[in-house]
Amino acid sequence: MEKEKVFQQLFSMSFTPMLVMNMDGDIQILNEACCHLFKTTEERLLSCNVFEEPKRFFIEKHEVEPLRKQEEEVVLLKKKVDQQFPMHIHIQRTEGDIPLLVVQWKEFSSSIEKQEEVIRKMKQYKQFVQQSQDAFIVTREGRIQYLNPAGVKLLGGEKKEEYIGRPWLHFIHPEHLEIVKERMVQLMNGMSVRPRVDVKLLTKKGVVIIESSATKIKFEGQDAIQYIIRDVTDRKKYDEMASKSEKLTMVSKLAAGVAHEIRNPMTAIKGFIQLLKASKQYNEEYNDIMLEELNRVESIIQEFLTLAKPKIENSYHPKSLNQIIRHVTLLLDTHANYKNCRIINEISDEITIFCEENALKQVFINLIQNALESMSKGTVKVTVEKRNEYGMVIIEDEGCGIDEQSLARLGEPFYSTKQTGTGLGLMISYRIIEQHQGHISFASKVGVGTKVEIALPYIKEPVNIS
């Protein structure tokens, strides 16, 4: 009752002309400013019907039809003959057992063309939001203030009234609750956040995965957050199925490749055994060839097992990336000298990384050996530096280079630019770097050389290196 008295006082004291009417246009109450606008008494206005006198009130019955459906408010722009500037008519529907319409008239000191453009854009945006397949949800102080039909559908409801005023966090999966809370605080404090995040939502239909963007806006004059949400549950399922299919395809390719690579040396071994059996004599040359082919089979099996070996987290320790590179280049110096090549190091920053040292050494040995084998003579330059949040190892050679078509296929199983290569070495290198949350990139020009960049996240805080 106290709230009703306050509302009535504010209503009657307002300088903005206002009246309340029912859905049929019959006026229920009005304020003094309204009487002043229409230059008549309260008694005479109360006996009027707004829709029956459109020239007086500037409102046509068909203009408020949207309020009988889903719309909450309508904005009209009209101009009287004796007025220079337009009149802005704001009509809002109240909630309750018997819906009523609150009408306000406001004059503006700007051209009608400008006002019409503003209203046109407002209507276009509202229409876009209402018809959008993406959910639009507005929250203020953590509670839902508005949601469009797509938002109602996303949450599994039938009417938006089911959700207005409810805490937004009640619909967030516990797995992502802290992330959403943090984003809400950051947005309201004016901080920048990631444009889009994937979040699990609890709805009447069950758990759905959404892609969401959030923006700080003004809603009814107060700070609020607008979420634009898309249901990506089906897309995620499809991506997962596609990933599994891709893995199965990769396994079949690997199996076929291993069979092919092993079959060639096994055919040779079988042929020489048959020759030895036929001659019934010991042949040193045949033995050497068979041992060489068996070593090749063993090498292929070893590389395949390395590729299949899972990552062991407890084998990771803080290590100096600079020291790892020094050890590797020192190890390969003799091989470089033998090929009339040299390796030079350029190490500018001390970088500590969390890694499995032997696995990384295997990667760097493989890449530097590839660089050396691409040259008859020349220099391999190995640079270690910091770049943003990564420790970078850059390996540059002066070799024959790789064409674009071959460059795109690097890392595929059993694809190699070397005549005797299996392609597994580079594939293993990719896997090891990915396990270290890093990445490898290649750039090359035929006749000039190749540049390999390995990025590994480094430890920013000082630690004891084991």
Short mmCIF file of C-alpha atoms in Angstrom, two decimals:
data_model
loop_
_atom_site.label_atom_id
_atom_site.label_comp_id
_atom_site.label_asym_id
_atom_site.label_seq_id
_atom_site.Cartn_x
_atom_site.Cartn_y
_atom_site.Cartn_z
CA MET A 1 0.00 0.00 0.00
CA GLU A 2 2.86 2.39 0.84
CA LYS A 3 4.41 1.79 -2.60
CA GLU A 4 1.08 2.55 -4.30
CA LYS A 5 0.83 5.88 -2.44
CA VAL A 6 4.36 6.84 -3.47
CA PHE A 7 3.60 5.92 -7.10
CA GLN A 8 0.39 7.98 -7.08
CA GLN A 9 2.25 11.01 -5.64
CA LEU A 10 5.03 10.76 -8.24
CA PHE A 11 2.46 10.23 -11.00
CA SER A 12 0.42 13.30 -10.07
CA MET A 13 3.50 15.54 -9.44
CA SER A 14 5.29 14.62 -12.70
CA PHE A 15 5.80 17.40 -15.28
CA THR A 16 5.51 14.73 -18.01
CA PRO A 17 1.92 14.36 -19.28
CA MET A 18 0.82 10.82 -18.37
CA LEU A 19 -2.34 8.74 -18.30
CA VAL A 20 -3.27 5.12 -17.66
CA MET A 21 -5.83 3.42 -19.92
CA ASN A 22 -7.12 -0.09 -20.45
CA MET A 23 -6.49 -2.13 -23.60
CA ASP A 24 -9.72 -0.72 -25.15
CA GLY A 25 -8.58 2.91 -24.79
CA ASP A 26 -10.74 3.92 -21.77
CA ILE A 27 -8.79 6.36 -19.54
CA GLN A 28 -8.50 5.24 -15.91
CA ILE A 29 -6.34 7.95 -14.32
CA LEU A 30 -4.26 10.94 -15.51
CA ASN A 31 -2.10 13.67 -14.03
CA GLU A 32 -2.31 17.48 -14.05
CA ALA A 33 0.38 17.78 -16.75
CA CYS A 34 -1.87 15.76 -19.05
CA CYS A 35 -4.75 18.22 -18.49
CA HIS A 36 -2.38 21.09 -19.28
CA LEU A 37 -1.24 19.41 -22.54
CA PHE A 38 -4.78 18.90 -23.82
CA LYS A 39 -6.08 22.18 -22.33
CA THR A 40 -9.09 20.67 -20.60
CA THR A 41 -10.27 19.33 -17.24
CA GLU A 42 -9.61 15.95 -15.63
CA GLU A 43 -13.35 15.14 -15.65
CA ARG A 44 -13.71 15.68 -19.40
CA LEU A 45 -10.58 13.60 -20.19
CA LEU A 46 -11.74 10.71 -18.00
CA SER A 47 -14.87 10.47 -20.10
CA CYS A 48 -12.83 10.13 -23.30
CA ASN A 49 -11.67 7.07 -25.20
CA VAL A 50 -8.16 7.49 -26.63
CA PHE A 51 -8.81 5.37 -29.73
CA GLU A 52 -12.04 7.23 -30.56
CA GLU A 53 -10.19 10.61 -30.66
CA PRO A 54 -6.93 9.91 -32.51
CA LYS A 55 -6.56 13.57 -33.61
CA ARG A 56 -6.54 14.71 -30.00
CA PHE A 57 -4.35 12.00 -28.47
CA PHE A 58 -2.23 11.19 -31.59
CA ILE A 59 -2.69 7.44 -31.04
CA GLU A 60 -4.34 5.02 -33.47
CA LYS A 61 -5.73 1.73 -32.19
CA HIS A 62 -3.65 -0.36 -34.62
CA GLU A 63 -0.45 1.28 -33.31
CA VAL A 64 -0.79 -0.44 -29.92
CA GLU A 65 -1.63 -3.88 -31.31
CA PRO A 66 1.94 -5.17 -30.62
CA LEU A 67 1.23 -4.60 -26.89
CA ARG A 68 -1.57 -7.18 -27.03
CA LYS A 69 1.05 -9.76 -28.06
CA GLN A 70 4.64 -9.95 -26.82
CA GLU A 71 5.82 -6.35 -26.96
CA GLU A 72 6.23 -4.51 -23.64
CA GLU A 73 6.43 -0.99 -25.04
CA VAL A 74 5.76 1.05 -28.18
CA VAL A 75 7.32 4.38 -29.17
CA LEU A 76 5.43 6.73 -31.51
CA LEU A 77 6.52 10.02 -33.07
CA LYS A 78 3.85 12.59 -33.96
CA LYS A 79 3.77 16.30 -34.80
CA LYS A 80 0.97 18.79 -34.18
CA VAL A 81 0.27 21.42 -36.82
CA ASP A 82 0.99 24.30 -34.44
CA GLN A 83 4.22 22.80 -33.06
CA GLN A 84 7.73 23.22 -34.48
CA PHE A 85 9.19 20.10 -32.87
CA PRO A 86 7.93 16.50 -32.72
CA MET A 87 6.17 14.78 -29.84
CA HIS A 88 7.50 11.48 -28.55
CA ILE A 89 4.72 9.16 -27.26
CA HIS A 90 5.86 6.29 -25.08
CA ILE A 91 3.31 3.53 -24.35
CA GLN A 92 4.19 0.75 -21.91
CA ARG A 93 2.15 -2.30 -20.86
CA THR A 94 1.91 -3.12 -17.15
CA GLU A 95 1.93 -6.67 -15.79
CA GLY A 96 -1.03 -7.97 -13.82
CA ASP A 97 -4.34 -9.78 -14.00
CA ILE A 98 -5.79 -6.88 -15.99
CA PRO A 99 -3.09 -5.39 -18.23
CA LEU A 100 -3.08 -1.58 -18.48
CA LEU A 101 -1.23 0.86 -20.74
CA VAL A 102 0.80 3.79 -19.34
CA VAL A 103 1.06 6.62 -21.90
CA GLN A 104 3.59 9.49 -21.73
CA TRP A 105 3.94 12.50 -24.08
CA LYS A 106 7.32 14.21 -24.41
CA GLU A 107 8.40 17.10 -26.65
CA PHE A 108 11.87 17.16 -28.27
CA SER A 109 13.92 20.13 -29.45
CA SER A 110 15.27 18.40 -32.56
CA SER A 111 13.98 17.77 -36.07
CA ILE A 112 11.32 15.15 -36.66
CA GLU A 113 13.59 13.56 -39.28
CA LYS A 114 16.29 12.86 -36.67
CA GLN A 115 13.77 11.52 -34.20
CA GLU A 116 12.18 9.30 -36.84
CA GLU A 117 15.61 7.90 -37.72
CA VAL A 118 16.33 7.09 -34.04
CA ILE A 119 12.95 5.40 -33.59
CA ARG A 120 13.31 3.50 -36.88
CA LYS A 121 16.67 2.12 -35.76
CA MET A 122 15.24 1.23 -32.34
CA LYS A 123 12.37 -0.66 -33.99
CA GLN A 124 14.75 -2.46 -36.35
CA TYR A 125 16.96 -3.55 -33.45
CA LYS A 126 13.98 -4.72 -31.37
CA GLN A 127 12.63 -6.63 -34.33
CA PHE A 128 16.04 -8.20 -34.92
CA VAL A 129 16.33 -9.27 -31.26
CA GLN A 130 12.79 -10.68 -31.21
CA GLN A 131 13.27 -12.70 -34.40
CA SER A 132 16.89 -13.72 -33.80
CA GLN A 133 17.72 -17.43 -33.58
CA ASP A 134 20.38 -16.49 -31.01
CA ALA A 135 19.28 -15.97 -27.43
CA PHE A 136 19.49 -12.41 -26.03
CA ILE A 137 19.51 -12.30 -22.22
CA VAL A 138 19.97 -9.15 -20.11
CA THR A 139 20.95 -9.40 -16.44
CA ARG A 140 21.19 -6.68 -13.80
CA GLU A 141 22.77 -7.35 -10.41
CA GLY A 142 22.95 -11.01 -11.40
CA ARG A 143 19.23 -11.40 -12.13
CA ILE A 144 17.51 -11.85 -15.49
CA GLN A 145 15.72 -8.67 -16.62
CA TYR A 146 14.95 -9.54 -20.22
CA LEU A 147 15.15 -12.47 -22.64
CA ASN A 148 13.90 -12.84 -26.19
CA PRO A 149 11.83 -15.82 -27.49
CA ALA A 150 15.05 -17.67 -28.46
CA GLY A 151 16.25 -17.23 -24.86
CA VAL A 152 13.03 -18.74 -23.50
CA LYS A 153 13.38 -21.66 -25.92
CA LEU A 154 17.04 -22.18 -24.97
CA LEU A 155 16.16 -22.48 -21.26
CA GLY A 156 13.31 -24.86 -22.09
CA GLY A 157 10.44 -22.63 -20.98
CA GLU A 158 7.24 -21.36 -22.60
CA LYS A 159 6.98 -17.77 -21.32
CA LYS A 160 9.64 -15.23 -20.40
CA GLU A 161 7.79 -14.51 -17.14
CA GLU A 162 9.10 -17.88 -15.90
CA TYR A 163 12.63 -16.43 -15.87
CA ILE A 164 12.35 -12.67 -15.22
CA GLY A 165 13.95 -11.87 -11.85
CA ARG A 166 15.63 -15.26 -11.42
CA PRO A 167 19.40 -15.45 -10.70
CA TRP A 168 21.36 -16.02 -13.91
CA LEU A 169 23.99 -18.12 -12.12
CA HIS A 170 21.32 -20.73 -11.26
CA PHE A 171 21.42 -21.77 -14.91
CA ILE A 172 25.23 -22.09 -15.12
CA HIS A 173 26.79 -25.55 -14.79
CA PRO A 174 28.98 -25.84 -11.63
CA GLU A 175 31.93 -26.64 -13.91
CA HIS A 176 31.85 -23.10 -15.35
CA LEU A 177 30.37 -21.15 -12.43
CA GLU A 178 33.64 -19.44 -11.39
CA ILE A 179 34.47 -18.44 -14.98
CA VAL A 180 31.06 -16.78 -15.45
CA LYS A 181 31.25 -15.04 -12.05
CA GLU A 182 34.69 -13.64 -12.89
CA ARG A 183 33.51 -12.39 -16.29
CA MET A 184 30.50 -10.66 -14.70
CA VAL A 185 32.74 -8.82 -12.20
CA GLN A 186 35.22 -7.83 -14.92
CA LEU A 187 32.48 -6.52 -17.22
CA MET A 188 30.77 -4.46 -14.51
CA ASN A 189 34.17 -2.97 -13.57
CA GLY A 190 34.75 -1.92 -17.16
CA MET A 191 37.50 -4.48 -17.80
CA SER A 192 37.95 -6.27 -21.13
CA VAL A 193 37.08 -9.96 -21.37
CA ARG A 194 37.49 -12.69 -23.97
CA PRO A 195 34.94 -12.04 -26.77
CA ARG A 196 33.48 -15.57 -26.74
CA VAL A 197 33.51 -18.51 -24.33
CA ASP A 198 31.96 -21.96 -24.33
CA VAL A 199 29.86 -22.66 -21.23
CA LYS A 200 27.57 -25.47 -20.08
CA LEU A 201 24.04 -24.37 -19.23
CA LEU A 202 21.47 -26.13 -17.02
CA THR A 203 18.05 -26.05 -18.71
CA LYS A 204 14.75 -27.92 -18.52
CA LYS A 205 15.96 -29.95 -21.51
CA GLY A 206 19.16 -30.94 -19.68
CA VAL A 207 22.75 -29.74 -20.06
CA VAL A 208 23.44 -27.75 -23.23
CA ILE A 209 26.72 -26.27 -24.45
CA ILE A 210 26.55 -22.61 -25.45
CA GLU A 211 28.84 -20.12 -27.14
CA SER A 212 28.38 -16.80 -25.39
CA SER A 213 29.49 -13.19 -25.83
CA ALA A 214 28.82 -10.59 -23.14
CA THR A 215 28.69 -6.77 -23.20
CA LYS A 216 28.06 -4.11 -20.56
CA ILE A 217 25.02 -2.00 -21.52
CA LYS A 218 22.51 0.45 -20.07
CA PHE A 219 19.14 -1.20 -19.42
CA GLU A 220 16.31 1.00 -18.15
CA GLY A 221 18.96 3.58 -17.16
CA GLN A 222 21.10 1.21 -15.11
CA ASP A 223 24.27 -0.81 -15.77
CA ALA A 224 23.52 -4.33 -16.97
CA ILE A 225 25.08 -7.18 -18.96
CA GLN A 226 23.73 -8.34 -22.30
CA TYR A 227 24.51 -11.94 -23.33
CA ILE A 228 24.21 -13.12 -26.92
CA ILE A 229 24.05 -16.92 -26.78
CA ARG A 230 24.12 -19.68 -29.37
CA ASP A 231 23.40 -23.35 -28.64
CA VAL A 232 26.40 -25.31 -30.00
CA THR A 233 25.57 -28.68 -28.42
CA ASP A 234 24.90 -30.39 -31.75
CA ARG A 235 27.95 -28.78 -33.33
CA LYS A 236 30.17 -29.99 -30.48
CA LYS A 237 28.79 -33.52 -30.87
CA TYR A 238 29.46 -33.35 -34.59
CA ASP A 239 33.00 -32.04 -33.99
CA GLU A 240 33.62 -34.89 -31.53
CA MET A 241 32.34 -37.45 -34.05
CA ALA A 242 34.47 -35.88 -36.79
CA SER A 243 37.51 -35.97 -34.48
CA LYS A 244 36.95 -39.66 -33.72
CA SER A 245 36.51 -40.37 -37.43
CA GLU A 246 39.71 -38.45 -38.17
CA LYS A 247 41.57 -40.46 -35.52
CA LEU A 248 40.32 -43.74 -37.00
CA THR A 249 41.40 -42.57 -40.46
CA MET A 250 44.82 -41.66 -39.06
CA VAL A 251 45.16 -45.05 -37.37
CA SER A 252 44.29 -46.83 -40.61
CA LYS A 253 46.82 -44.69 -42.49
CA LEU A 254 49.48 -45.42 -39.88
CA ALA A 255 48.72 -49.14 -39.96
CA ALA A 256 48.88 -49.18 -43.77
CA GLY A 257 52.09 -47.14 -43.70
CA VAL A 258 53.77 -49.38 -41.13
CA ALA A 259 52.76 -52.47 -43.11
CA HIS A 260 54.17 -50.94 -46.28
CA GLU A 261 57.42 -49.77 -44.66
CA ILE A 262 58.05 -53.13 -42.96
CA ARG A 263 57.02 -55.23 -45.96
CA ASN A 264 59.82 -53.83 -48.17
CA PRO A 265 62.74 -54.85 -45.90
CA MET A 266 60.99 -58.12 -44.99
CA THR A 267 60.71 -58.99 -48.71
CA ALA A 268 64.44 -58.40 -49.08
CA ILE A 269 65.25 -60.51 -46.00
CA LYS A 270 63.02 -63.33 -47.25
CA GLY A 271 64.74 -63.27 -50.66
CA PHE A 272 68.23 -63.48 -49.18
CA ILE A 273 67.22 -66.32 -46.82
CA GLN A 274 65.88 -68.21 -49.83
CA LEU A 275 69.19 -67.60 -51.68
CA LEU A 276 71.20 -68.80 -48.67
CA LYS A 277 69.00 -71.87 -48.39
CA ALA A 278 69.46 -72.67 -52.06
CA SER A 279 73.26 -72.16 -52.04
CA LYS A 280 73.72 -73.76 -48.61
CA GLN A 281 76.76 -71.48 -48.14
CA TYR A 282 77.52 -68.65 -45.73
CA ASN A 283 77.53 -65.22 -47.44
CA GLU A 284 78.87 -62.25 -45.48
CA GLU A 285 77.40 -59.69 -47.87
CA TYR A 286 73.91 -61.22 -47.61
CA ASN A 287 74.15 -61.20 -43.80
CA ASP A 288 75.13 -57.51 -43.75
CA ILE A 289 72.20 -56.56 -45.98
CA MET A 290 69.73 -58.60 -43.86
CA LEU A 291 71.03 -57.01 -40.62
CA GLU A 292 70.72 -53.56 -42.19
CA GLU A 293 67.10 -54.26 -43.21
CA LEU A 294 66.28 -55.69 -39.74
CA ASN A 295 67.73 -52.52 -38.17
CA ARG A 296 65.44 -50.51 -40.45
CA VAL A 297 62.40 -52.54 -39.32
CA GLU A 298 63.44 -52.04 -35.67
CA SER A 299 63.79 -48.29 -36.25
CA ILE A 300 60.28 -48.04 -37.76
CA ILE A 301 58.77 -50.01 -34.87
CA GLN A 302 60.62 -47.84 -32.33
CA GLU A 303 59.35 -44.62 -33.95
CA PHE A 304 55.81 -45.99 -34.05
CA LEU A 305 55.97 -46.91 -30.34
CA THR A 306 57.32 -43.45 -29.49
CA LEU A 307 54.37 -41.90 -31.33
CA ALA A 308 51.89 -44.04 -29.38
CA LYS A 309 53.56 -43.42 -26.01
CA PRO A 310 51.29 -41.31 -23.77
CA LYS A 311 52.45 -38.16 -22.01
CA ILE A 312 53.69 -38.75 -18.46
CA GLU A 313 53.03 -35.60 -16.41
CA ASN A 314 55.28 -36.48 -13.46
CA SER A 315 58.33 -36.66 -15.76
CA TYR A 316 58.10 -32.89 -16.42
CA HIS A 317 60.56 -30.65 -14.54
CA PRO A 318 61.80 -27.04 -14.76
CA LYS A 319 64.74 -26.98 -17.17
CA SER A 320 66.90 -24.35 -18.88
CA LEU A 321 65.93 -24.16 -22.56
CA ASN A 322 69.28 -22.48 -23.26
CA GLN A 323 71.18 -25.40 -21.71
CA ILE A 324 69.15 -27.97 -23.67
CA ILE A 325 70.01 -26.20 -26.95
CA ARG A 326 73.71 -25.96 -26.01
CA HIS A 327 73.82 -29.72 -25.29
CA VAL A 328 72.09 -30.60 -28.58
CA THR A 329 74.25 -28.35 -30.76
CA LEU A 330 77.42 -29.60 -29.04
CA LEU A 331 76.29 -33.17 -29.74
CA LEU A 332 75.70 -32.43 -33.45
CA ASP A 333 78.84 -30.31 -34.03
CA THR A 334 80.89 -33.32 -35.17
CA HIS A 335 78.19 -34.40 -37.62
CA ALA A 336 78.03 -30.81 -38.97
CA ASN A 337 81.83 -30.65 -39.45
CA TYR A 338 81.74 -33.96 -41.30
CA LYS A 339 79.26 -32.42 -43.80
CA ASN A 340 81.31 -29.20 -44.18
CA CYS A 341 78.65 -27.31 -42.22
CA ARG A 342 78.62 -25.41 -38.96
CA ILE A 343 76.09 -24.67 -36.24
CA ILE A 344 75.98 -21.26 -34.56
CA ASN A 345 73.93 -20.34 -31.48
CA GLU A 346 72.39 -16.96 -30.69
CA ILE A 347 70.98 -17.03 -27.16
CA SER A 348 69.75 -13.66 -25.86
CA ASP A 349 67.56 -14.49 -22.82
CA GLU A 350 67.76 -17.04 -20.04
CA ILE A 351 64.58 -19.10 -20.42
CA THR A 352 63.23 -21.75 -18.06
CA ILE A 353 60.54 -24.15 -19.24
CA PHE A 354 58.55 -26.99 -17.68
CA CYS A 355 59.40 -30.02 -19.82
CA GLU A 356 60.53 -33.60 -20.32
CA GLU A 357 64.14 -32.87 -21.26
CA ASN A 358 64.95 -36.00 -23.28
CA ALA A 359 61.80 -35.67 -25.38
CA LEU A 360 62.67 -32.06 -26.29
CA LYS A 361 66.25 -33.03 -27.10
CA GLN A 362 64.84 -35.65 -29.49
CA VAL A 363 62.82 -32.89 -31.25
CA PHE A 364 65.75 -30.48 -31.59
CA ILE A 365 68.14 -33.23 -32.75
CA ASN A 366 65.62 -34.32 -35.38
CA LEU A 367 65.06 -30.76 -36.69
CA ILE A 368 68.74 -29.75 -36.72
CA GLN A 369 69.71 -33.04 -38.39
CA ASN A 370 67.06 -32.36 -41.08
CA ALA A 371 68.61 -28.90 -41.59
CA LEU A 372 72.11 -30.35 -41.92
CA GLU A 373 70.97 -33.05 -44.36
CA SER A 374 69.38 -30.41 -46.61
CA MET A 375 72.81 -28.80 -47.24
CA SER A 376 76.07 -29.91 -48.86
CA LYS A 377 77.72 -27.03 -46.99
CA GLY A 378 76.58 -23.96 -45.12
CA THR A 379 75.39 -22.75 -41.71
CA VAL A 380 72.57 -23.75 -39.40
CA LYS A 381 71.63 -20.86 -37.11
CA VAL A 382 69.86 -21.68 -33.82
CA THR A 383 68.34 -18.69 -32.00
CA VAL A 384 66.76 -18.74 -28.51
CA GLU A 385 64.65 -15.74 -27.46
CA LYS A 386 61.50 -14.65 -25.63
CA ARG A 387 58.41 -13.67 -27.63
CA ASN A 388 55.28 -12.70 -25.70
CA GLU A 389 54.54 -15.66 -23.38
CA TYR A 390 56.72 -18.15 -25.25
CA GLY A 391 60.34 -19.19 -25.34
CA MET A 392 61.22 -19.41 -29.03
CA VAL A 393 63.75 -21.74 -30.66
CA ILE A 394 64.35 -20.71 -34.28
CA ILE A 395 66.32 -23.05 -36.56
CA GLU A 396 67.39 -21.60 -39.94
CA ASP A 397 69.34 -23.40 -42.65
CA GLU A 398 70.77 -22.52 -46.08
CA GLY A 399 69.59 -25.72 -47.73
CA CYS A 400 67.59 -26.57 -50.82
CA GLY A 401 64.27 -25.40 -49.30
CA ILE A 402 60.82 -27.00 -49.56
CA ASP A 403 58.10 -26.19 -52.09
CA GLU A 404 54.65 -25.03 -50.90
CA GLN A 405 52.90 -28.30 -51.72
CA SER A 406 55.40 -30.38 -49.72
CA LEU A 407 55.44 -27.80 -46.89
CA ALA A 408 51.67 -28.24 -46.41
CA ARG A 409 52.12 -32.00 -45.95
CA LEU A 410 54.91 -31.88 -43.34
CA GLY A 411 53.93 -33.88 -40.26
CA GLU A 412 51.82 -36.42 -42.16
CA PRO A 413 52.74 -40.03 -41.34
CA PHE A 414 55.07 -41.65 -43.88
CA TYR A 415 55.43 -38.43 -45.89
CA SER A 416 59.03 -37.25 -46.15
CA THR A 417 61.06 -35.00 -48.44
CA LYS A 418 64.03 -37.34 -47.88
CA GLN A 419 64.41 -40.45 -50.04
CA THR A 420 64.99 -42.76 -47.05
CA GLY A 421 62.72 -40.94 -44.58
CA THR A 422 59.53 -42.33 -43.03
CA GLY A 423 57.98 -39.02 -41.94
CA LEU A 424 57.41 -40.40 -38.44
CA GLY A 425 60.26 -38.37 -36.92
CA LEU A 426 58.57 -35.04 -37.68
CA MET A 427 55.17 -36.39 -36.66
CA ILE A 428 56.66 -37.42 -33.30
CA SER A 429 58.19 -33.93 -32.97
CA TYR A 430 54.79 -32.31 -33.50
CA ARG A 431 53.27 -34.58 -30.85
CA ILE A 432 56.00 -33.85 -28.28
CA ILE A 433 55.70 -30.06 -28.73
CA GLU A 434 51.88 -30.25 -28.45
CA GLN A 435 52.30 -32.22 -25.20
CA HIS A 436 54.37 -29.27 -23.93
CA GLN A 437 51.49 -26.84 -24.84
CA GLY A 438 53.60 -25.40 -27.66
CA HIS A 439 53.55 -25.31 -31.45
CA ILE A 440 55.83 -25.66 -34.49
CA SER A 441 55.70 -23.61 -37.69
CA PHE A 442 57.67 -23.89 -40.95
CA ALA A 443 58.59 -21.30 -43.57
CA SER A 444 60.66 -22.18 -46.60
CA LYS A 445 61.76 -20.97 -50.02
CA VAL A 446 63.18 -23.28 -52.67
CA GLY A 447 66.89 -22.58 -53.23
CA VAL A 448 67.14 -20.28 -50.19
CA GLY A 449 66.50 -22.43 -47.11
CA THR A 450 64.04 -23.36 -44.38
CA LYS A 451 63.10 -21.70 -41.08
CA VAL A 452 61.53 -23.65 -38.23
CA GLU A 453 60.03 -21.90 -35.19
CA ILE A 454 59.28 -23.86 -32.01
CA ALA A 455 57.25 -21.98 -29.36
CA LEU A 456 57.20 -23.29 -25.77
CA PRO A 457 55.52 -21.54 -22.81
CA TYR A 458 58.15 -20.42 -20.33
CA ILE A 459 58.04 -20.12 -16.52
CA LYS A 460 57.82 -16.46 -15.47
CA GLU A 461 58.44 -16.94 -11.75
CA PRO A 462 62.00 -17.82 -10.60
CA VAL A 463 62.38 -21.57 -9.87
CA ASN A 464 65.13 -23.99 -8.94
CA ILE A 465 66.30 -25.86 -12.05
CA SER A 466 66.96 -29.54 -11.43
#
